[in-house]
Amino acid sequence: MSTKTKELENVNIGLSKDARANMIERLNTLLADEHLLYTKTRNYHWNVTGIHFTILHELFEQQYNSLKLVADEIAERTRKLGGMAIGTLSEFAERSRLSENPGTVPAAKDMIANLLDDHEHIISALREDIEACADEFGDEGTADLLVGTMRTHDGMAWMLRSMLE
């Protein structure tokens, strides 16, 4: 865990420093995932081609705009817990659990499949983090944020999955 409890701001919200440090670590990893997915979605928005260009161009724009808002909420929750939100491209790349394929532009169907896979990966990770928030650390505030984040990803995944069928 790279967030040191001694580096946390003094926040008296009923959570121990260790609990807050753990949640900040999880939030910063999620923030990295959100930024990588935001960037990938924006890249696909710019580079999609084919017969479904307009539909996908607009869908990808809607999704990256939603991801931008989600990332902001995650960063703000990190600050509310007394931590620092990561904010550099190198930190995002280092911490993200998602992958990229620089220099390639997949076909539209592969773009959809790649994004769907990333959303599903984040949803699975969120389930673990929600359980840890509520059960291990008693942080219902962060758990609530993560449940909302999971719902957002569920909706985006559903849209993408529906386009593949």
Coordinates of N, CA, C and O in Angstrom, one line a residue:
M1 N 0.9 -1.2 0.0 CA 0.0 0.0 0.0 C 0.9 1.2 0.0 O 1.7 1.4 0.9
S2 N 0.7 2.1 -1.0 CA 1.6 3.3 -1.1 C 1.1 4.5 -0.3 O 1.8 5.4 -0.1
T3 N -0.2 4.5 0.1 CA -0.7 5.6 0.9 C -0.3 5.4 2.3 O -0.7 4.4 2.9
K4 N 0.6 6.2 2.8 CA 1.0 6.1 4.2 C 0.0 6.8 5.1 O -0.3 7.9 4.8
T5 N -0.3 6.1 6.2 CA -1.3 6.7 7.1 C -0.8 8.1 7.7 O -1.6 8.9 8.0
K6 N 0.5 8.2 7.8 CA 1.0 9.5 8.4 C 0.9 10.6 7.4 O 0.9 11.8 7.8
E7 N 0.7 10.4 6.1 CA 0.5 11.4 5.1 C -0.9 11.9 5.0 O -1.2 12.8 4.3
L8 N -1.8 11.2 5.6 CA -3.2 11.5 5.5 C -3.5 12.8 6.3 O -2.9 13.0 7.4
E9 N -4.4 13.6 5.8 CA -4.9 14.8 6.5 C -5.7 14.3 7.8 O -6.2 13.2 7.8
N10 N -5.7 15.1 8.8 CA -6.4 14.8 10.0 C -7.9 15.0 9.7 O -8.4 16.1 9.7
V11 N -8.6 13.9 9.5 CA -10.1 14.0 9.2 C -10.8 13.2 10.2 O -10.5 12.0 10.4
N12 N -11.7 13.8 11.0 CA -12.4 13.1 12.1 C -13.8 12.7 11.6 O -14.7 13.4 11.9
I13 N -13.9 11.6 10.9 CA -15.2 11.2 10.3 C -15.6 9.8 10.8 O -16.4 9.2 10.1
G14 N -15.0 9.3 11.8 CA -15.3 8.0 12.4 C -14.7 6.8 11.7 O -15.1 5.7 11.9
L15 N -13.7 7.1 10.9 CA -12.9 6.0 10.3 C -11.5 6.1 10.7 O -10.9 7.2 10.8
S16 N -10.8 5.0 11.0 CA -9.4 5.0 11.4 C -8.6 5.4 10.3 O -9.0 5.3 9.1
K17 N -7.3 5.8 10.6 CA -6.4 6.1 9.5 C -6.1 5.0 8.6 O -6.0 5.1 7.4
D18 N -6.0 3.8 9.2 CA -5.7 2.6 8.4 C -6.9 2.3 7.5 O -6.6 2.0 6.3
A19 N -8.1 2.4 7.9 CA -9.3 2.2 7.1 C -9.3 3.2 5.9 O -9.5 2.9 4.8
R20 N -9.0 4.5 6.3 CA -9.0 5.5 5.3 C -7.9 5.3 4.3 O -8.1 5.5 3.1
A21 N -6.7 4.9 4.7 CA -5.6 4.7 3.8 C -5.9 3.5 2.9 O -5.6 3.6 1.7
N22 N -6.6 2.5 3.4 CA -6.9 1.4 2.5 C -7.9 1.8 1.5 O -7.8 1.5 0.3
M23 N -8.9 2.6 1.9 CA -9.9 3.0 0.9 C -9.3 4.0 -0.1 O -9.7 3.9 -1.3
I24 N -8.4 4.8 0.3 CA -7.7 5.8 -0.6 C -6.9 5.0 -1.7 O -7.0 5.3 -2.8
E25 N -6.3 3.9 -1.2 CA -5.5 3.1 -2.2 C -6.5 2.5 -3.2 O -6.2 2.5 -4.4
R26 N -7.6 2.0 -2.8 CA -8.6 1.4 -3.7 C -9.1 2.4 -4.6 O -9.3 2.2 -5.8
L27 N -9.4 3.6 -4.1 CA -10.0 4.7 -4.9 C -9.0 5.1 -5.9 O -9.4 5.4 -7.1
N28 N -7.8 5.3 -5.6 CA -6.8 5.7 -6.5 C -6.5 4.7 -7.6 O -6.3 5.1 -8.8
T29 N -6.6 3.4 -7.3 CA -6.5 2.4 -8.3 C -7.7 2.5 -9.3 O -7.6 2.4 -10.5
L30 N -8.9 2.6 -8.7 CA -10.1 2.8 -9.5 C -10.0 4.1 -10.3 O -10.4 4.1 -11.5
L31 N -9.5 5.1 -9.8 CA -9.3 6.4 -10.5 C -8.4 6.2 -11.7 O -8.7 6.7 -12.8
A32 N -7.4 5.4 -11.6 CA -6.5 5.0 -12.7 C -7.2 4.3 -13.8 O -7.1 4.5 -15.0
D33 N -8.1 3.3 -13.3 CA -8.9 2.5 -14.3 C -9.8 3.4 -15.0 O -10.0 3.3 -16.3
E34 N -10.5 4.3 -14.3 CA -11.4 5.2 -14.9 C -10.8 6.1 -16.0 O -11.3 6.3 -17.1
H35 N -9.6 6.6 -15.7 CA -8.9 7.5 -16.6 C -8.4 6.7 -17.8 O -8.4 7.2 -19.0
L36 N -7.9 5.5 -17.6 CA -7.5 4.7 -18.8 C -8.7 4.4 -19.7 O -8.6 4.5 -20.9
L37 N -9.8 4.0 -19.1 CA -11.0 3.7 -19.8 C -11.6 5.0 -20.5 O -12.0 4.9 -21.7
Y38 N -11.5 6.1 -19.8 CA -11.9 7.4 -20.4 C -11.1 7.7 -21.7 O -11.6 8.0 -22.7
T39 N -9.8 7.5 -21.6 CA -8.8 7.8 -22.7 C -9.1 6.8 -23.8 O -9.1 7.2 -25.0
K40 N -9.3 5.5 -23.5 CA -9.5 4.5 -24.5 C -10.8 4.9 -25.3 O -10.9 4.8 -26.5
T41 N -11.9 5.2 -24.5 CA -13.2 5.5 -25.1 C -13.1 6.8 -26.0 O -13.7 6.8 -27.1
R42 N -12.4 7.7 -25.5 CA -12.2 9.0 -26.3 C -11.4 8.7 -27.6 O -11.8 9.2 -28.6
N43 N -10.4 7.9 -27.5 CA -9.6 7.5 -28.6 C -10.5 6.8 -29.7 O -10.5 7.1 -30.9
Y44 N -11.3 5.9 -29.2 CA -12.3 5.2 -30.1 C -13.3 6.1 -30.7 O -13.6 6.0 -31.9
H45 N -13.7 7.1 -29.9 CA -14.6 8.1 -30.4 C -14.0 8.9 -31.6 O -14.6 9.1 -32.6
W46 N -12.7 9.2 -31.5 CA -12.0 9.9 -32.5 C -11.8 9.1 -33.8 O -11.7 9.6 -34.9
N47 N -11.6 7.8 -33.6 CA -11.0 7.0 -34.6 C -12.0 5.9 -35.2 O -11.6 5.1 -36.0
V48 N -13.2 5.9 -34.7 CA -14.2 4.9 -35.2 C -14.5 5.2 -36.7 O -14.6 6.3 -37.1
T49 N -14.7 4.1 -37.4 CA -15.1 4.3 -38.8 C -16.1 3.2 -39.1 O -16.3 2.2 -38.4
G50 N -16.7 3.3 -40.3 CA -17.6 2.2 -40.7 C -19.1 2.6 -40.8 O -19.4 3.8 -40.5
I51 N -19.9 1.7 -41.1 CA -21.3 2.0 -41.4 C -22.0 2.5 -40.1 O -23.0 3.2 -40.2
H52 N -21.5 2.1 -39.0 CA -22.2 2.6 -37.7 C -21.4 3.7 -37.1 O -21.5 4.0 -35.9
F53 N -20.7 4.5 -37.9 CA -19.9 5.6 -37.4 C -20.7 6.5 -36.5 O -20.3 6.8 -35.4
T54 N -21.7 7.0 -37.0 CA -22.5 8.1 -36.2 C -23.0 7.6 -34.9 O -22.8 8.2 -33.9
I55 N -23.6 6.4 -34.9 CA -24.1 5.8 -33.6 C -22.9 5.6 -32.6 O -23.0 6.0 -31.5
L56 N -21.8 5.0 -33.1 CA -20.7 4.7 -32.2 C -20.0 6.0 -31.7 O -19.6 6.1 -30.6
H57 N -19.8 6.9 -32.7 CA -19.2 8.2 -32.3 C -20.0 8.9 -31.2 O -19.4 9.3 -30.2
E58 N -21.3 8.9 -31.3 CA -22.1 9.5 -30.3 C -22.1 8.7 -29.0 O -22.1 9.3 -27.9
L59 N -22.2 7.4 -29.1 CA -22.2 6.5 -27.9 C -20.9 6.7 -27.1 O -20.9 6.9 -25.9
F60 N -19.8 6.6 -27.8 CA -18.5 6.8 -27.2 C -18.4 8.1 -26.5 O -17.8 8.3 -25.4
E61 N -18.9 9.2 -27.1 CA -18.9 10.5 -26.5 C -19.7 10.6 -25.2 O -19.2 11.1 -24.2
Q62 N -20.9 10.0 -25.3 CA -21.7 9.9 -24.1 C -21.0 9.2 -23.0 O -21.0 9.6 -21.8
Q63 N -20.3 8.1 -23.3 CA -19.7 7.3 -22.3 C -18.4 8.0 -21.7 O -18.2 8.0 -20.5
Y64 N -17.6 8.6 -22.6 CA -16.4 9.2 -22.0 C -16.8 10.4 -21.1 O -16.2 10.7 -20.1
N65 N -17.9 11.1 -21.5 CA -18.4 12.2 -20.6 C -18.9 11.7 -19.3 O -18.6 12.3 -18.3
S66 N -19.5 10.6 -19.3 CA -19.9 9.9 -18.0 C -18.7 9.5 -17.2 O -18.7 9.7 -16.0
L67 N -17.7 8.9 -17.9 CA -16.5 8.5 -17.2 C -15.8 9.7 -16.5 O -15.2 9.5 -15.4
K68 N -15.8 10.8 -17.2 CA -15.1 12.0 -16.7 C -15.8 12.4 -15.3 O -15.1 12.7 -14.4
L69 N -17.1 12.3 -15.3 CA -17.8 12.7 -14.1 C -17.6 11.7 -12.9 O -17.4 12.0 -11.8
V70 N -17.5 10.4 -13.3 CA -17.3 9.4 -12.3 C -15.9 9.6 -11.7 O -15.7 9.5 -10.5
A71 N -14.9 9.8 -12.6 CA -13.5 10.0 -12.1 C -13.5 11.2 -11.1 O -12.8 11.1 -10.1
D72 N -14.2 12.3 -11.4 CA -14.2 13.4 -10.5 C -14.8 13.1 -9.2 O -14.2 13.5 -8.1
E73 N -15.8 12.3 -9.1 CA -16.4 11.9 -7.9 C -15.5 11.0 -7.0 O -15.4 11.2 -5.8
I74 N -14.7 10.2 -7.7 CA -13.8 9.3 -7.1 C -12.6 10.1 -6.5 O -12.2 9.9 -5.3
A75 N -12.1 11.0 -7.2 CA -11.0 11.9 -6.8 C -11.5 12.7 -5.6 O -10.8 12.9 -4.6
E76 N -12.7 13.2 -5.6 CA -13.2 14.1 -4.5 C -13.4 13.2 -3.3 O -13.2 13.7 -2.2
R77 N -13.9 12.0 -3.4 CA -14.0 11.1 -2.3 C -12.7 10.8 -1.6 O -12.5 10.8 -0.4
T78 N -11.7 10.6 -2.4 CA -10.3 10.4 -1.9 C -9.9 11.6 -1.1 O -9.3 11.4 0.0
R79 N -10.2 12.8 -1.5 CA -9.8 14.0 -0.8 C -10.7 14.1 0.5 O -10.2 14.5 1.6
K80 N -11.9 13.7 0.5 CA -12.8 13.7 1.7 C -12.3 12.8 2.7 O -12.5 13.0 3.9
L81 N -11.6 11.7 2.3 CA -11.0 10.8 3.3 C -9.7 11.2 3.8 O -9.1 10.6 4.6
G82 N -9.2 12.4 3.3 CA -7.9 12.9 3.8 C -6.7 12.6 3.0 O -5.6 12.8 3.4
G83 N -6.9 12.0 1.8 CA -5.8 11.5 1.0 C -5.6 12.4 -0.2 O -6.4 13.4 -0.4
M84 N -4.7 12.1 -1.0 CA -4.4 12.8 -2.2 C -4.8 11.9 -3.4 O -4.5 10.7 -3.4
A85 N -5.5 12.5 -4.3 CA -5.9 11.8 -5.6 C -4.8 11.8 -6.5 O -4.2 12.9 -6.7
I86 N -4.4 10.7 -7.1 CA -3.4 10.6 -8.1 C -3.9 11.4 -9.3 O -5.1 11.6 -9.5
G87 N -3.0 12.0 -10.1 CA -3.4 12.8 -11.2 C -2.5 13.0 -12.4 O -2.7 13.9 -13.2
T88 N -1.5 12.1 -12.5 CA -0.6 12.2 -13.6 C -0.8 10.9 -14.5 O -1.2 9.9 -14.1
L89 N -0.5 11.1 -15.8 CA -0.6 10.0 -16.7 C 0.3 8.8 -16.3 O -0.2 7.7 -16.5
S90 N 1.5 9.1 -15.8 CA 2.3 8.0 -15.4 C 1.7 7.2 -14.2 O 1.8 6.0 -14.2
E91 N 1.1 8.0 -13.3 CA 0.5 7.3 -12.2 C -0.7 6.5 -12.6 O -0.9 5.3 -12.2
F92 N -1.5 7.0 -13.5 CA -2.6 6.3 -14.1 C -2.2 5.0 -14.8 O -2.7 3.9 -14.5
A93 N -1.2 5.1 -15.6 CA -0.7 3.9 -16.3 C -0.1 2.9 -15.4 O -0.3 1.7 -15.6
E94 N 0.6 3.3 -14.4 CA 1.2 2.4 -13.4 C 0.2 1.7 -12.6 O 0.4 0.5 -12.2
R95 N -0.9 2.4 -12.2 CA -1.8 1.8 -11.2 C -3.0 1.1 -11.9 O -3.7 0.3 -11.2
S96 N -3.3 1.4 -13.1 CA -4.5 0.8 -13.8 C -4.4 -0.7 -13.9 O -3.4 -1.3 -14.2
R97 N -5.5 -1.3 -13.7 CA -5.7 -2.8 -14.0 C -6.1 -3.1 -15.4 O -6.2 -4.3 -15.7
L98 N -6.3 -2.1 -16.2 CA -6.7 -2.3 -17.6 C -5.5 -2.2 -18.5 O -4.5 -1.7 -18.1
S99 N -5.7 -2.6 -19.7 CA -4.6 -2.6 -20.7 C -4.9 -1.8 -21.9 O -6.1 -1.5 -22.2
E100 N -3.9 -1.4 -22.6 CA -4.0 -0.6 -23.8 C -3.2 -1.3 -24.9 O -2.3 -2.1 -24.6
N101 N -3.5 -0.9 -26.2 CA -2.7 -1.4 -27.3 C -2.3 -0.2 -28.1 O -2.9 0.1 -29.2
P102 N -1.3 0.6 -27.7 CA -0.9 1.8 -28.4 C -0.5 1.5 -29.8 O 0.0 0.5 -30.2
G103 N -0.9 2.5 -30.6 CA -0.5 2.4 -32.1 C -1.5 1.6 -32.9 O -1.2 1.4 -34.1
T104 N -2.5 1.1 -32.3 CA -3.5 0.3 -33.1 C -4.9 0.9 -33.0 O -5.2 1.5 -32.0
V105 N -5.6 0.7 -34.1 CA -7.0 1.2 -34.1 C -7.8 0.0 -34.5 O -7.8 -0.4 -35.7
P106 N -8.5 -0.6 -33.6 CA -9.3 -1.8 -33.9 C -10.5 -1.5 -34.7 O -10.9 -0.3 -34.8
A107 N -11.0 -2.5 -35.3 CA -12.3 -2.4 -36.0 C -13.4 -2.0 -35.0 O -13.3 -2.3 -33.8
A108 N -14.5 -1.4 -35.5 CA -15.5 -0.9 -34.6 C -16.0 -2.0 -33.7 O -16.2 -1.8 -32.5
K109 N -16.3 -3.2 -34.2 CA -16.8 -4.3 -33.4 C -15.8 -4.6 -32.3 O -16.2 -4.9 -31.1
D110 N -14.5 -4.6 -32.6 CA -13.5 -4.9 -31.6 C -13.4 -3.7 -30.6 O -13.1 -4.0 -29.4
M111 N -13.6 -2.5 -31.0 CA -13.7 -1.4 -30.0 C -14.7 -1.6 -29.0 O -14.5 -1.5 -27.8
I112 N -15.9 -2.0 -29.5 CA -17.0 -2.3 -28.6 C -16.7 -3.4 -27.6 O -16.9 -3.3 -26.4
A113 N -16.1 -4.5 -28.1 CA -15.7 -5.6 -27.3 C -14.6 -5.3 -26.3 O -14.7 -5.7 -25.1
N114 N -13.7 -4.5 -26.7 CA -12.6 -4.0 -25.8 C -13.2 -3.2 -24.6 O -12.8 -3.4 -23.5
L115 N -14.1 -2.3 -25.0 CA -14.7 -1.4 -24.0 C -15.5 -2.2 -23.0 O -15.5 -2.0 -21.8
L116 N -16.3 -3.1 -23.6 CA -17.2 -4.0 -22.8 C -16.3 -4.8 -21.8 O -16.6 -4.9 -20.6
D117 N -15.2 -5.4 -22.2 CA -14.3 -6.1 -21.4 C -13.8 -5.2 -20.2 O -13.8 -5.7 -19.1
D118 N -13.4 -4.0 -20.5 CA -12.9 -3.1 -19.5 C -14.0 -2.8 -18.5 O -13.8 -2.7 -17.3
H119 N -15.2 -2.5 -18.9 CA -16.3 -2.2 -18.0 C -16.6 -3.4 -17.1 O -16.8 -3.2 -15.9
E120 N -16.6 -4.6 -17.7 CA -16.9 -5.8 -16.9 C -15.8 -6.0 -15.9 O -16.0 -6.4 -14.7
H121 N -14.5 -5.7 -16.2 CA -13.4 -5.9 -15.3 C -13.6 -4.9 -14.1 O -13.4 -5.3 -13.0
I122 N -13.9 -3.7 -14.5 CA -14.1 -2.7 -13.4 C -15.3 -3.1 -12.5 O -15.2 -3.0 -11.3
I123 N -16.4 -3.6 -13.1 CA -17.5 -4.0 -12.3 C -17.1 -5.1 -11.3 O -17.5 -5.0 -10.1
S124 N -16.3 -6.1 -11.7 CA -15.9 -7.1 -10.9 C -15.0 -6.6 -9.7 O -15.2 -7.0 -8.6
A125 N -14.1 -5.7 -10.1 CA -13.2 -5.1 -9.0 C -14.1 -4.2 -8.1 O -13.8 -4.3 -6.8
L126 N -15.1 -3.5 -8.6 CA -15.9 -2.7 -7.7 C -16.7 -3.6 -6.7 O -16.8 -3.2 -5.5
R127 N -17.1 -4.8 -7.1 CA -17.8 -5.7 -6.2 C -16.9 -6.0 -5.0 O -17.4 -6.0 -3.8
E128 N -15.7 -6.3 -5.2 CA -14.7 -6.6 -4.1 C -14.5 -5.3 -3.2 O -14.5 -5.4 -2.0
D129 N -14.4 -4.2 -3.9 CA -14.1 -2.9 -3.1 C -15.4 -2.5 -2.3 O -15.2 -2.0 -1.2
I130 N -16.5 -2.7 -2.8 CA -17.8 -2.4 -2.1 C -17.9 -3.3 -0.8 O -18.2 -2.8 0.3
E131 N -17.6 -4.6 -1.0 CA -17.6 -5.5 0.2 C -16.6 -5.1 1.2 O -16.9 -5.0 2.4
A132 N -15.4 -4.7 0.8 CA -14.3 -4.3 1.7 C -14.8 -3.0 2.4 O -14.6 -2.9 3.6
C133 N -15.3 -2.1 1.7 CA -15.7 -0.8 2.3 C -16.7 -1.0 3.4 O -16.6 -0.5 4.5
A134 N -17.7 -1.8 3.1 CA -18.8 -1.9 4.1 C -18.5 -2.9 5.2 O -18.7 -2.6 6.4
D135 N -17.9 -4.1 4.8 CA -17.7 -5.1 5.8 C -16.4 -5.0 6.6 O -16.4 -5.1 7.8
E136 N -15.3 -4.6 5.9 CA -14.0 -4.6 6.6 C -13.7 -3.2 7.3 O -13.1 -3.1 8.3
F137 N -14.2 -2.1 6.6 CA -13.8 -0.8 7.1 C -14.9 0.1 7.5 O -14.7 1.2 8.0
G138 N -16.1 -0.4 7.4 CA -17.3 0.4 7.9 C -17.4 1.8 7.2 O -17.9 2.7 7.8
D139 N -17.0 1.8 6.0 CA -17.0 3.1 5.2 C -18.2 3.1 4.2 O -18.1 2.8 3.0
E140 N -19.4 3.3 4.8 CA -20.6 3.3 4.0 C -20.6 4.4 2.9 O -21.2 4.3 1.9
G141 N -20.0 5.5 3.2 CA -20.0 6.6 2.3 C -19.2 6.3 1.0 O -19.7 6.5 -0.1
T142 N -18.1 5.6 1.1 CA -17.3 5.2 -0.1 C -18.1 4.0 -0.7 O -18.2 4.0 -2.0
A143 N -18.6 3.1 0.1 CA -19.4 2.0 -0.5 C -20.5 2.5 -1.4 O -20.8 2.0 -2.5
D144 N -21.2 3.6 -0.9 CA -22.3 4.1 -1.7 C -21.8 4.7 -3.0 O -22.5 4.5 -4.0
L145 N -20.7 5.4 -2.9 CA -20.2 6.0 -4.2 C -19.8 4.8 -5.1 O -20.1 4.9 -6.3
L146 N -19.2 3.8 -4.6 CA -18.8 2.6 -5.5 C -20.0 1.9 -6.0 O -20.0 1.4 -7.2
V147 N -21.1 1.8 -5.3 CA -22.3 1.2 -5.8 C -22.9 2.0 -7.0 O -23.2 1.5 -8.0
G148 N -22.9 3.3 -6.8 CA -23.3 4.2 -7.9 C -22.4 4.1 -9.1 O -22.9 4.1 -10.3
T149 N -21.1 4.0 -8.9 CA -20.1 3.8 -10.0 C -20.4 2.5 -10.7 O -20.3 2.4 -11.9
M150 N -20.7 1.4 -9.9 CA -20.9 0.1 -10.5 C -22.2 0.2 -11.4 O -22.2 -0.3 -12.5
R151 N -23.2 0.9 -10.9 CA -24.4 1.0 -11.7 C -24.1 1.8 -13.0 O -24.7 1.4 -14.1
T152 N -23.3 2.8 -13.0 CA -22.9 3.5 -14.2 C -22.2 2.6 -15.2 O -22.5 2.5 -16.4
H153 N -21.2 1.8 -14.7 CA -20.5 0.8 -15.5 C -21.5 -0.3 -16.0 O -21.3 -0.7 -17.2
D154 N -22.4 -0.7 -15.2 CA -23.4 -1.7 -15.6 C -24.2 -1.2 -16.8 O -24.4 -1.9 -17.8
G155 N -24.6 0.1 -16.8 CA -25.4 0.6 -17.8 C -24.6 0.7 -19.1 O -25.1 0.4 -20.2
M156 N -23.3 1.2 -19.0 CA -22.5 1.3 -20.2 C -22.2 -0.1 -20.8 O -22.2 -0.3 -22.0
A157 N -21.9 -1.1 -19.9 CA -21.6 -2.4 -20.4 C -22.9 -3.0 -21.1 O -22.7 -3.6 -22.1
W158 N -24.0 -2.8 -20.6 CA -25.3 -3.2 -21.2 C -25.4 -2.7 -22.6 O -25.7 -3.4 -23.5
M159 N -25.2 -1.4 -22.7 CA -25.3 -0.7 -24.1 C -24.3 -1.4 -25.0 O -24.7 -1.7 -26.2
L160 N -23.1 -1.6 -24.6 CA -22.1 -2.1 -25.5 C -22.4 -3.6 -25.8 O -22.3 -4.0 -26.9
R161 N -22.8 -4.4 -24.8 CA -23.1 -5.8 -25.0 C -24.2 -5.9 -25.9 O -24.2 -6.8 -26.8
S162 N -25.2 -5.0 -25.8 CA -26.4 -5.1 -26.7 C -26.0 -4.8 -28.2 O -26.6 -5.4 -29.1
M163 N -25.0 -4.0 -28.4 CA -24.5 -3.7 -29.8 C -23.8 -4.9 -30.4 O -23.7 -5.0 -31.6
L164 N -23.2 -5.8 -29.6 CA -22.5 -6.9 -30.1 C -23.4 -8.1 -30.5 O -22.9 -9.0 -31.2
E165 N -24.6 -8.1 -30.0 CA -25.5 -9.2 -30.3 C -26.2 -9.0 -31.6 O -26.4 -8.0 -32.1

